[in-house]
Tab-separated table of N, CA and C in Angstrom:
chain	number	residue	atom	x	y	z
A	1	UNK	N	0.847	-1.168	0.000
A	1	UNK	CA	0.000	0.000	0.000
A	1	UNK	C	0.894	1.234	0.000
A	2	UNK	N	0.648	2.470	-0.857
A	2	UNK	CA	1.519	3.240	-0.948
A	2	UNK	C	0.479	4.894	-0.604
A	3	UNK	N	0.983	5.213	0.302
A	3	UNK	CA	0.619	6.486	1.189
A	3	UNK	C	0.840	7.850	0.088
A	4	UNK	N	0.182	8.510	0.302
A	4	UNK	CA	0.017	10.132	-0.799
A	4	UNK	C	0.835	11.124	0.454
A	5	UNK	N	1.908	11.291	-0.204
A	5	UNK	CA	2.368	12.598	0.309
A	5	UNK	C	2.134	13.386	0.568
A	6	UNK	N	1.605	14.079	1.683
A	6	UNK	CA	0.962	15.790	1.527
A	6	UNK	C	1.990	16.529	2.614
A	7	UNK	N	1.504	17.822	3.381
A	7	UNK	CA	2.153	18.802	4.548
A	7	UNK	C	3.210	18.988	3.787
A	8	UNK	N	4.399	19.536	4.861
A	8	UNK	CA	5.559	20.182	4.216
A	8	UNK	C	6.461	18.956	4.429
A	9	UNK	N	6.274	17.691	4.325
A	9	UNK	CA	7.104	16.249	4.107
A	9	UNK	C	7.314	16.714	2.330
A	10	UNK	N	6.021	17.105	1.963
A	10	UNK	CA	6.017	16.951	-0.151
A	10	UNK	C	6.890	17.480	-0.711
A	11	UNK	N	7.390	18.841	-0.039
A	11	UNK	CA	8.552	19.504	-1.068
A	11	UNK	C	9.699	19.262	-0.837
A	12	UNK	N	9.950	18.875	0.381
A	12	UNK	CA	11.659	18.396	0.463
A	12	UNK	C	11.620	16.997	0.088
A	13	UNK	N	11.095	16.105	0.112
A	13	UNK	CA	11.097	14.872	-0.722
A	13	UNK	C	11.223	15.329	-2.019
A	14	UNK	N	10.335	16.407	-2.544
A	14	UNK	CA	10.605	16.322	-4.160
A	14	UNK	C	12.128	16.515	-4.541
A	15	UNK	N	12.283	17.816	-3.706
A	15	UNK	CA	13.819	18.402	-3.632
A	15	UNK	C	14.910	17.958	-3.421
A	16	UNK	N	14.528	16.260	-2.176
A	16	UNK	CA	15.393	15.700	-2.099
A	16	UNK	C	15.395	14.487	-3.789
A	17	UNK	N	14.779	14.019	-4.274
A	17	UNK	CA	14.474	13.474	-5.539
A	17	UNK	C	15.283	14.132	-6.441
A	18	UNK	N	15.069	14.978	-6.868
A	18	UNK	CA	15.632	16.288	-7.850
A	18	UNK	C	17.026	16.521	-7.602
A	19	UNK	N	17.692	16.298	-6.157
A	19	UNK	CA	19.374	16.252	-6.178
A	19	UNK	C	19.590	14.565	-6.236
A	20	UNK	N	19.352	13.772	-5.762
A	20	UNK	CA	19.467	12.624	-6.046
A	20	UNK	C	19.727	12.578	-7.738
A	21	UNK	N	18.619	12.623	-8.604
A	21	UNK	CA	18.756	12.685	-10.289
A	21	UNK	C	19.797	13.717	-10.335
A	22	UNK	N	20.166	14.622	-9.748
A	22	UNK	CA	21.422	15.528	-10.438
A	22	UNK	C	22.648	14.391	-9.878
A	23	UNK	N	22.976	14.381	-8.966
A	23	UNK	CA	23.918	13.739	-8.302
A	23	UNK	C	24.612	12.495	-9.378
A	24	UNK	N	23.901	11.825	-9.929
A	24	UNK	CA	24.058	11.066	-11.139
A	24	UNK	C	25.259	11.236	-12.185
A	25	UNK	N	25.260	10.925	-13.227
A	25	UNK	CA	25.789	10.983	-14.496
A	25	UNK	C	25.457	12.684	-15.175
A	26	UNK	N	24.494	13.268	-15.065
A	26	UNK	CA	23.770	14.170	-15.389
A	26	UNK	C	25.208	15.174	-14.944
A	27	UNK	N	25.679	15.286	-13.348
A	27	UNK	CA	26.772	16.218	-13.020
A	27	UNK	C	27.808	15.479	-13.543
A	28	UNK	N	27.989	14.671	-14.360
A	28	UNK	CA	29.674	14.212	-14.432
A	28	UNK	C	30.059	15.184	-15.188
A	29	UNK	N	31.594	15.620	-14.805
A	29	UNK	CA	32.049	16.929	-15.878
A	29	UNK	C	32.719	16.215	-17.244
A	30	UNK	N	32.805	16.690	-18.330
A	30	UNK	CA	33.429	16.414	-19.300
A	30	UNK	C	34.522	16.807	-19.028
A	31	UNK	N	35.610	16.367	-19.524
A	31	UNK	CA	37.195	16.449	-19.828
A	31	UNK	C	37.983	17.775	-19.768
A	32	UNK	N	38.411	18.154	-19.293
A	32	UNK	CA	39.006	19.597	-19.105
A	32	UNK	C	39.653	19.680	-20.386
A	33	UNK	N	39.501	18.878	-21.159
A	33	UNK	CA	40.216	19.107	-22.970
A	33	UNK	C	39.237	19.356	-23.903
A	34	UNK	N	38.062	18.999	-23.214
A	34	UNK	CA	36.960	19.718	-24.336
A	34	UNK	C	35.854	20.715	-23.630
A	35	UNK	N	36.551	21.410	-22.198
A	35	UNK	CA	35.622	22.681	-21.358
A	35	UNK	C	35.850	23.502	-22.155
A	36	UNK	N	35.252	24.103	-23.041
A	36	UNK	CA	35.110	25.135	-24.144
A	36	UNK	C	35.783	26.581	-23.727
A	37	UNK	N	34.697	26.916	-22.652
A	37	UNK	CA	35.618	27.945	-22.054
A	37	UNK	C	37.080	28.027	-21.706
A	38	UNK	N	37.164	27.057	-21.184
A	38	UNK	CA	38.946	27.356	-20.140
A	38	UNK	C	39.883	26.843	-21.467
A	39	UNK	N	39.530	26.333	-22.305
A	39	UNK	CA	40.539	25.847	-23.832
A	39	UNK	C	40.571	27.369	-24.433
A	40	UNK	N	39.280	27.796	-24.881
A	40	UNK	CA	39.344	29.347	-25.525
A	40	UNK	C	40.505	29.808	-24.582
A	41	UNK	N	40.061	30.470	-23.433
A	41	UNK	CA	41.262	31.643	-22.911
A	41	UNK	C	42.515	31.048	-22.650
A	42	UNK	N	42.945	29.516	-22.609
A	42	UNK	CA	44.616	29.126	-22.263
A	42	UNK	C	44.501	29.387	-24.370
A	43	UNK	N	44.405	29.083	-25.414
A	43	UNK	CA	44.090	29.893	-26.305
A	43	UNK	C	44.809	30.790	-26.774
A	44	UNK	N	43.739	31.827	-26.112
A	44	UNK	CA	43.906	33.226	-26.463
A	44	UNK	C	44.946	33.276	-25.649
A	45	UNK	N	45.310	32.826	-24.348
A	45	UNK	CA	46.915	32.956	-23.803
A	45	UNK	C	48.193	33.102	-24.142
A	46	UNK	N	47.653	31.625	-24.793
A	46	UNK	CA	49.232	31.024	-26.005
A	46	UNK	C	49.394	32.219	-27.052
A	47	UNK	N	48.339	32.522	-27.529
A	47	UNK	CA	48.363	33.330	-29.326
A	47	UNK	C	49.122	34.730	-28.322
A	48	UNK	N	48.523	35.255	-27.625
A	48	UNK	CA	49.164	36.680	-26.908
A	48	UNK	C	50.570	36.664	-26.461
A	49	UNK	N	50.688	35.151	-25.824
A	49	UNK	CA	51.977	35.486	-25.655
A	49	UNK	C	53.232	35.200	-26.563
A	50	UNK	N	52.717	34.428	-27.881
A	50	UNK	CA	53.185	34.370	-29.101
A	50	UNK	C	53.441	35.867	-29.707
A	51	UNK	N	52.543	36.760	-29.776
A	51	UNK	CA	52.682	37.952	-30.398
A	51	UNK	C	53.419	38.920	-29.584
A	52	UNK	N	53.600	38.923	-28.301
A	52	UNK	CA	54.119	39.903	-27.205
A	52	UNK	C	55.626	39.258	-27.264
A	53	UNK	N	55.738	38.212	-27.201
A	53	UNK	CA	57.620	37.865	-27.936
A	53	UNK	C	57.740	38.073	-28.902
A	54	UNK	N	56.594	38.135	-30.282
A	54	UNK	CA	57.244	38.047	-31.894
A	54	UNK	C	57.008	39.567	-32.370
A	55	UNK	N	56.264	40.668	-31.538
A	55	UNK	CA	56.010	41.659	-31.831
A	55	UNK	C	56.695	42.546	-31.402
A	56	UNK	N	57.842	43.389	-31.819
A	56	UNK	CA	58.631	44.691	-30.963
A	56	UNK	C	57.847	45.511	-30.292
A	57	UNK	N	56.574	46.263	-30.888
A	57	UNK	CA	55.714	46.664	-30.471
A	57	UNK	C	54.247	46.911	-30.230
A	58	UNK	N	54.412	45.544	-29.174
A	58	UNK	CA	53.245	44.974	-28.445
A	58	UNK	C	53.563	44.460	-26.895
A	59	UNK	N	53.472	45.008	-25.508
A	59	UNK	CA	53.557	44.618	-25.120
A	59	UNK	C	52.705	43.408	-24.157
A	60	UNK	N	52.668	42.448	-23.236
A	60	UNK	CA	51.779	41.362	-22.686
A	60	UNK	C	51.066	42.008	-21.174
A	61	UNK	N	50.378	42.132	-20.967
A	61	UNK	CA	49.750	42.487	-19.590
A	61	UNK	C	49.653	41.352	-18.662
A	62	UNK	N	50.940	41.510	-18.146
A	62	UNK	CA	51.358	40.513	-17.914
A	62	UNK	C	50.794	40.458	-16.286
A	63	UNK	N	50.362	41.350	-15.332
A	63	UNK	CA	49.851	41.342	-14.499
A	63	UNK	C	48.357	40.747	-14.364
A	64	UNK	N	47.992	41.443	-15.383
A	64	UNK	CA	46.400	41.694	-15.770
A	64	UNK	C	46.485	39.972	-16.081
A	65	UNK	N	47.311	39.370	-16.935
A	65	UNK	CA	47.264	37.683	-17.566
A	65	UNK	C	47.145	36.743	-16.341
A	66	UNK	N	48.213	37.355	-14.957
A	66	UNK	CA	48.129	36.346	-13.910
A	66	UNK	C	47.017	36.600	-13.478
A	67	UNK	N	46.184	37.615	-12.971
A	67	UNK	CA	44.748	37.951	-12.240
A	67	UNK	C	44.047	36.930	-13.275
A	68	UNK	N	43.915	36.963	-14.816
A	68	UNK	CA	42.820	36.139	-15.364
A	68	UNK	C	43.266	34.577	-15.408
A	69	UNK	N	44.522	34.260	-15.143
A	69	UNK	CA	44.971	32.901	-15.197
A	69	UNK	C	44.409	32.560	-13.669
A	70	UNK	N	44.467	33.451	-12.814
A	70	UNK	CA	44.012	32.566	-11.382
A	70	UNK	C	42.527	32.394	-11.618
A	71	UNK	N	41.530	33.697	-12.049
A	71	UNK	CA	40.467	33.616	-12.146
A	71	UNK	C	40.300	32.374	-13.159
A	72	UNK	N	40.813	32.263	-13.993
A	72	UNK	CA	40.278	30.787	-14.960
A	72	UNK	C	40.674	29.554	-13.975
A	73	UNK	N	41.749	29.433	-12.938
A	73	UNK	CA	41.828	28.500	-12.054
A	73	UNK	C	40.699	28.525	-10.993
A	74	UNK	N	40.227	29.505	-10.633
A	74	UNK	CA	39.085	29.432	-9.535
A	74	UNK	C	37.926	29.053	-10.543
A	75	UNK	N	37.191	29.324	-11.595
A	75	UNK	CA	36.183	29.149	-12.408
A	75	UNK	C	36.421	27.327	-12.596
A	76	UNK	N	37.476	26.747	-13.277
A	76	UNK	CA	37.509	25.466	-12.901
A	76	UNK	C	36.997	24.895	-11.603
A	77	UNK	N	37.959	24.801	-10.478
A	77	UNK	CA	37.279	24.487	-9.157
A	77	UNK	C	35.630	24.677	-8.668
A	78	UNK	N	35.372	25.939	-8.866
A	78	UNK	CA	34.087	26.229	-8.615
A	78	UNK	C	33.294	25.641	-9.468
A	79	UNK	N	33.331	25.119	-10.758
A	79	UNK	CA	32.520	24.344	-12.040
A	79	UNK	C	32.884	22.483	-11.096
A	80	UNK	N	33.623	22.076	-10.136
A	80	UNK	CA	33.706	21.331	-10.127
A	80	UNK	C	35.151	20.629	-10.100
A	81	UNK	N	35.561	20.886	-11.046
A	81	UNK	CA	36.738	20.264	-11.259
A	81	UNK	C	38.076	20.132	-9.952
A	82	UNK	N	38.594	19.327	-9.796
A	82	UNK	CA	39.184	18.995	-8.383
A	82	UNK	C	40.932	19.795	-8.613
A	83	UNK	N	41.640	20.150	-8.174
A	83	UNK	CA	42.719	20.843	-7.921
A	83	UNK	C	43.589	19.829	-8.477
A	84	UNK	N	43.497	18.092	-8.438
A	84	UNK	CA	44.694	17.506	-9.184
A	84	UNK	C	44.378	17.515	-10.828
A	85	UNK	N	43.282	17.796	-10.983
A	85	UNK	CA	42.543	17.454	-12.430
A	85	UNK	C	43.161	18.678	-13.158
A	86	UNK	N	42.749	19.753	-12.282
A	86	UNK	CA	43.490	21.080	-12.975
A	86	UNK	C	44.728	20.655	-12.936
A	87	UNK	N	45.951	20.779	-11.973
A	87	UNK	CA	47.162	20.638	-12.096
A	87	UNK	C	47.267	19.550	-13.029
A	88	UNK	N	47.265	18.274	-13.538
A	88	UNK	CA	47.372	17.647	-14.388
A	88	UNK	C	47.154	17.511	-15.782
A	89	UNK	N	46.063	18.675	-15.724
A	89	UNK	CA	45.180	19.054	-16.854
A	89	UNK	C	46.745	20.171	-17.881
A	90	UNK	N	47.194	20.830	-17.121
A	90	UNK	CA	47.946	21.997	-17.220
A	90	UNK	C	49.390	21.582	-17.019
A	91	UNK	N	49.630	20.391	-16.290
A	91	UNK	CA	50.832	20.100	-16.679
A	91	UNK	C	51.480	18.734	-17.975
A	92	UNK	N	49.761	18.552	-18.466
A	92	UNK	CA	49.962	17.702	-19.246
A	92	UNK	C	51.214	18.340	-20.847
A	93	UNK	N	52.066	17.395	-20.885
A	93	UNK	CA	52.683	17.663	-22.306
A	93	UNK	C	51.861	17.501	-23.621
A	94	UNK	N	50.945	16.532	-23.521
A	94	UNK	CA	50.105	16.465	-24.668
A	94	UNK	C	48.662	17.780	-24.580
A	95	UNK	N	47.953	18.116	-23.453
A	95	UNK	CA	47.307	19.016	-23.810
A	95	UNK	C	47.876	20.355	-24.173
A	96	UNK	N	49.398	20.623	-23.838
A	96	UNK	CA	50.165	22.037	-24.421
A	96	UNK	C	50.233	22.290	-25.687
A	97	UNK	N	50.815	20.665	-26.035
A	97	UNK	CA	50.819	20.738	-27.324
A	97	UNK	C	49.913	21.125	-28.223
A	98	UNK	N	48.854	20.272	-27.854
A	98	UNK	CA	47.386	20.626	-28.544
A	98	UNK	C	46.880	22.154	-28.321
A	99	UNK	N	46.899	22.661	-27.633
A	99	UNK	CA	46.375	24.378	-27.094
A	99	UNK	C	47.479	25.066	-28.582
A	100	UNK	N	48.777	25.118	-28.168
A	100	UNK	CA	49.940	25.333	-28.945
A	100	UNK	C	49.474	25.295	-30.447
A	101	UNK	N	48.729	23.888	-30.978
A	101	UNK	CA	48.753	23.576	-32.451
A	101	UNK	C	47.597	24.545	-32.856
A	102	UNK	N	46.866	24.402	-32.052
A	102	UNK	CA	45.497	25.179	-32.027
A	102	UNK	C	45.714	26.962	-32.463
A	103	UNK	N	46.508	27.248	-31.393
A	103	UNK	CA	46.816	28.553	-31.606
A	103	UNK	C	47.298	29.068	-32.477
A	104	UNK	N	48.581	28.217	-33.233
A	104	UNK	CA	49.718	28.180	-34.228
A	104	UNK	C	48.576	28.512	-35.543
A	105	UNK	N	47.919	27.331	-35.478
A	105	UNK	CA	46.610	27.463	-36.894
A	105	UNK	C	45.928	28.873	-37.069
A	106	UNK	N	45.787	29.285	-35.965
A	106	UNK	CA	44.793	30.293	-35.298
A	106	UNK	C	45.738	31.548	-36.024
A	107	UNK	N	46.854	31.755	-35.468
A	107	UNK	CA	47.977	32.301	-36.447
A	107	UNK	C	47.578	32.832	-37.543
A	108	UNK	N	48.163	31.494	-38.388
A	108	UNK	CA	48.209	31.387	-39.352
A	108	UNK	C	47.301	31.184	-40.298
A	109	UNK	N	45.926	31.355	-39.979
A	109	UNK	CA	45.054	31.848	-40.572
A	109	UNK	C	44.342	33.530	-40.613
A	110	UNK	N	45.713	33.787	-39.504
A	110	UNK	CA	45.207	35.208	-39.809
A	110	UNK	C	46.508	35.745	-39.909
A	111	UNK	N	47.231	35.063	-41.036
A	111	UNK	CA	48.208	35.989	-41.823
A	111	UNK	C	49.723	35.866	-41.149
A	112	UNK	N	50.012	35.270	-40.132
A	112	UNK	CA	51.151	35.267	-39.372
A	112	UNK	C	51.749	34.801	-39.671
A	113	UNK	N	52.960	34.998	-40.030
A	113	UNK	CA	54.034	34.138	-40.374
A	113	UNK	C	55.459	34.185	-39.513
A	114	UNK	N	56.271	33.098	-39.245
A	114	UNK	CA	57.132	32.657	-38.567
A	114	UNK	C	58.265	33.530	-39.436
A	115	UNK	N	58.522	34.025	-38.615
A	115	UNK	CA	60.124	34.956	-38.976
A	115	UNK	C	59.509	36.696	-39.160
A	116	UNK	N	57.899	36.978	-38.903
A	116	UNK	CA	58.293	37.782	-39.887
A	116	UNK	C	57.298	39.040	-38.541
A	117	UNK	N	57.800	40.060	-38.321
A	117	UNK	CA	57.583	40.330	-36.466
A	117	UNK	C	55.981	41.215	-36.639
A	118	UNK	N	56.528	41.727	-38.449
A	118	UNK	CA	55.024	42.672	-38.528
A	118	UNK	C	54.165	41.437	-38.714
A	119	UNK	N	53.572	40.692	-38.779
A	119	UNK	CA	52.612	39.803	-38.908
A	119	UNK	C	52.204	39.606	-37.858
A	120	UNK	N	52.978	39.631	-36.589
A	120	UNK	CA	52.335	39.011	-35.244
A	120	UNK	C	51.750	40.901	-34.896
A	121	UNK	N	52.516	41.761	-35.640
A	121	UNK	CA	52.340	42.966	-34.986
A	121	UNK	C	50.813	43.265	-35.095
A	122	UNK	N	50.478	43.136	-36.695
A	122	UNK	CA	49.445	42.990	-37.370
A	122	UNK	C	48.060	42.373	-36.393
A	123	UNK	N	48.219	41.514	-36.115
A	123	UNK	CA	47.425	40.349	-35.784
A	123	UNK	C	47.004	41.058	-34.306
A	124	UNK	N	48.409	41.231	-33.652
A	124	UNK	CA	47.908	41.727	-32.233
A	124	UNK	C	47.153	43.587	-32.146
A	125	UNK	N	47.433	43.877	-33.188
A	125	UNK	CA	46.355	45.089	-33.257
A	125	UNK	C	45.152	44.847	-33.366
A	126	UNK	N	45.022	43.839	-34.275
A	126	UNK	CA	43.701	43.532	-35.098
A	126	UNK	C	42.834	42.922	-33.343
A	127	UNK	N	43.639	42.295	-32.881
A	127	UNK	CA	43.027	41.723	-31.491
A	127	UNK	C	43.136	42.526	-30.700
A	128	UNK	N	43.744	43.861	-30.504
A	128	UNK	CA	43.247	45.118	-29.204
A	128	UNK	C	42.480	45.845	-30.106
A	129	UNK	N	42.480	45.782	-31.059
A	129	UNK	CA	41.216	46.603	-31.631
A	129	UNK	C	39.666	45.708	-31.499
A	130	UNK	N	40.017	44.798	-32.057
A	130	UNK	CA	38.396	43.718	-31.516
A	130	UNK	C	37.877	43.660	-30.362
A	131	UNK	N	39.220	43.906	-29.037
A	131	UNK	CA	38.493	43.907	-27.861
A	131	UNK	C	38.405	41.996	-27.285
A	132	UNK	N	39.128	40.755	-28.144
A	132	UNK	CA	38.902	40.035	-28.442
A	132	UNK	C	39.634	39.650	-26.787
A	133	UNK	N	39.406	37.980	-26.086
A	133	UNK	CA	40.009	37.968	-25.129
A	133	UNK	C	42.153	37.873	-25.236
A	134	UNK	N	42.391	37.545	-26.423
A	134	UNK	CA	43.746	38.006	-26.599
A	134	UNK	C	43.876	39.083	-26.169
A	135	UNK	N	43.011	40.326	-27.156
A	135	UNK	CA	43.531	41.506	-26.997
A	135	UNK	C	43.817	42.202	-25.392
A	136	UNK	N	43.032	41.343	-25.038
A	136	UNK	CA	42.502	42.162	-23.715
A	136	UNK	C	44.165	42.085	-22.795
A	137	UNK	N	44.906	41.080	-23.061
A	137	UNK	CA	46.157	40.418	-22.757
A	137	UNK	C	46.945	41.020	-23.163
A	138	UNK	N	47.160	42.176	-24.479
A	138	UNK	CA	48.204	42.851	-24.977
A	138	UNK	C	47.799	44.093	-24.736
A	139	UNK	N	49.004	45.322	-25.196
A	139	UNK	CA	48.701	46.250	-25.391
A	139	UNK	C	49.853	47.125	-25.679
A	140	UNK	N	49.524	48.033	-27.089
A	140	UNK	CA	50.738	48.520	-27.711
A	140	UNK	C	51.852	49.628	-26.977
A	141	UNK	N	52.931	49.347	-27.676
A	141	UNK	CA	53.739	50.240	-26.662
A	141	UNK	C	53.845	51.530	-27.019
C-alpha cells in the first residue's frame, strides 16, 4: 500500500528526488580538454603570448594575464573540477601541445608568419582593436 504525500514532508522529498537525479551521471564533468571555455582563454593565452615575444611593439599584460589565469583556475574548481585534475590538466605535455597547435593554426590563418615580427604585430592590433580575449592580454607600446 503506498501512502500520498501531503504537509511540508512533499517539497523536500521532491527536492530531495531532484538532487538525487542531479547527483548522477547528469553532473559528471566532461574532460578539461573539451571545457570550451577554459581551452578558448589558455588559447587566447598562447596566441598573446606568441605575439608579445614576436612583436617589438606589443607589449603582454602581464599582471592583468596572472589575475585572469588565477580567475580561470578558480572558475575550474568552482565548475567542479578537483585541484589535481586542474594541475594535471595543465601540466599535461600532450594538452600544451594541442592548445599550442590550435593557436599556431589560429595564427596562421590570420596571416602570421614565422620569422616575420610585422605579422604578429598585425594580428595583435587587429586583437586590441576587436576587444577580443587576446587583446585584452596585450597592449601597444
Amino acid at each position: 500500500m503506498t501512502r500520498k504525500m501531503t504537509g511540508p514532508l512533499k517539497p523536500l522529498a521532491a527536492a530531495a528526488l531532484a538532487l538525487a537525479a542531479l547527483s548522477g551521471p547528469a553532473l559528471a564533468l566532461e574532460p578539461l580538454s573539451q571545457e570550451r571555455y577554459i581551452n578558448d582563454r589558455l588559447i587566447a593565452a598562447r596566441i598573446a603570448d606568441r605575439i608579445r615575444r614576436e612583436c617589438p611593439t606589443i607589449n603582454g599584460r602581464l599582471i592583468y594575464a596572472y589575475g585572469q589565469a588565477r580567475a580561470l583556475e578558480r572558475y575550474a574548481l568552482d565548475k567542479g573540477y578537483s585541484r589535481a585534475q586542474v594541475d594535471a590538466f595543465l601540466d599535461s605535455k600532450e594538452e600544451r601541445k594541442r592548445i599550442y597547435a590550435v593557436a599556431e593554426d589560429y595564427m596562421a590563418r590570420n596571416g602570421v608568419t614565422k620569422g616575420d615580427p610585422q605579422s604578429f604585430c598585425r594580428l595583435g592590433m587587429q586583437e586590441i582593436a576587436n576587444r577580443t580575449v587576446t587583446g585584452s592580454l596585450l597592449v601597444a607600446k
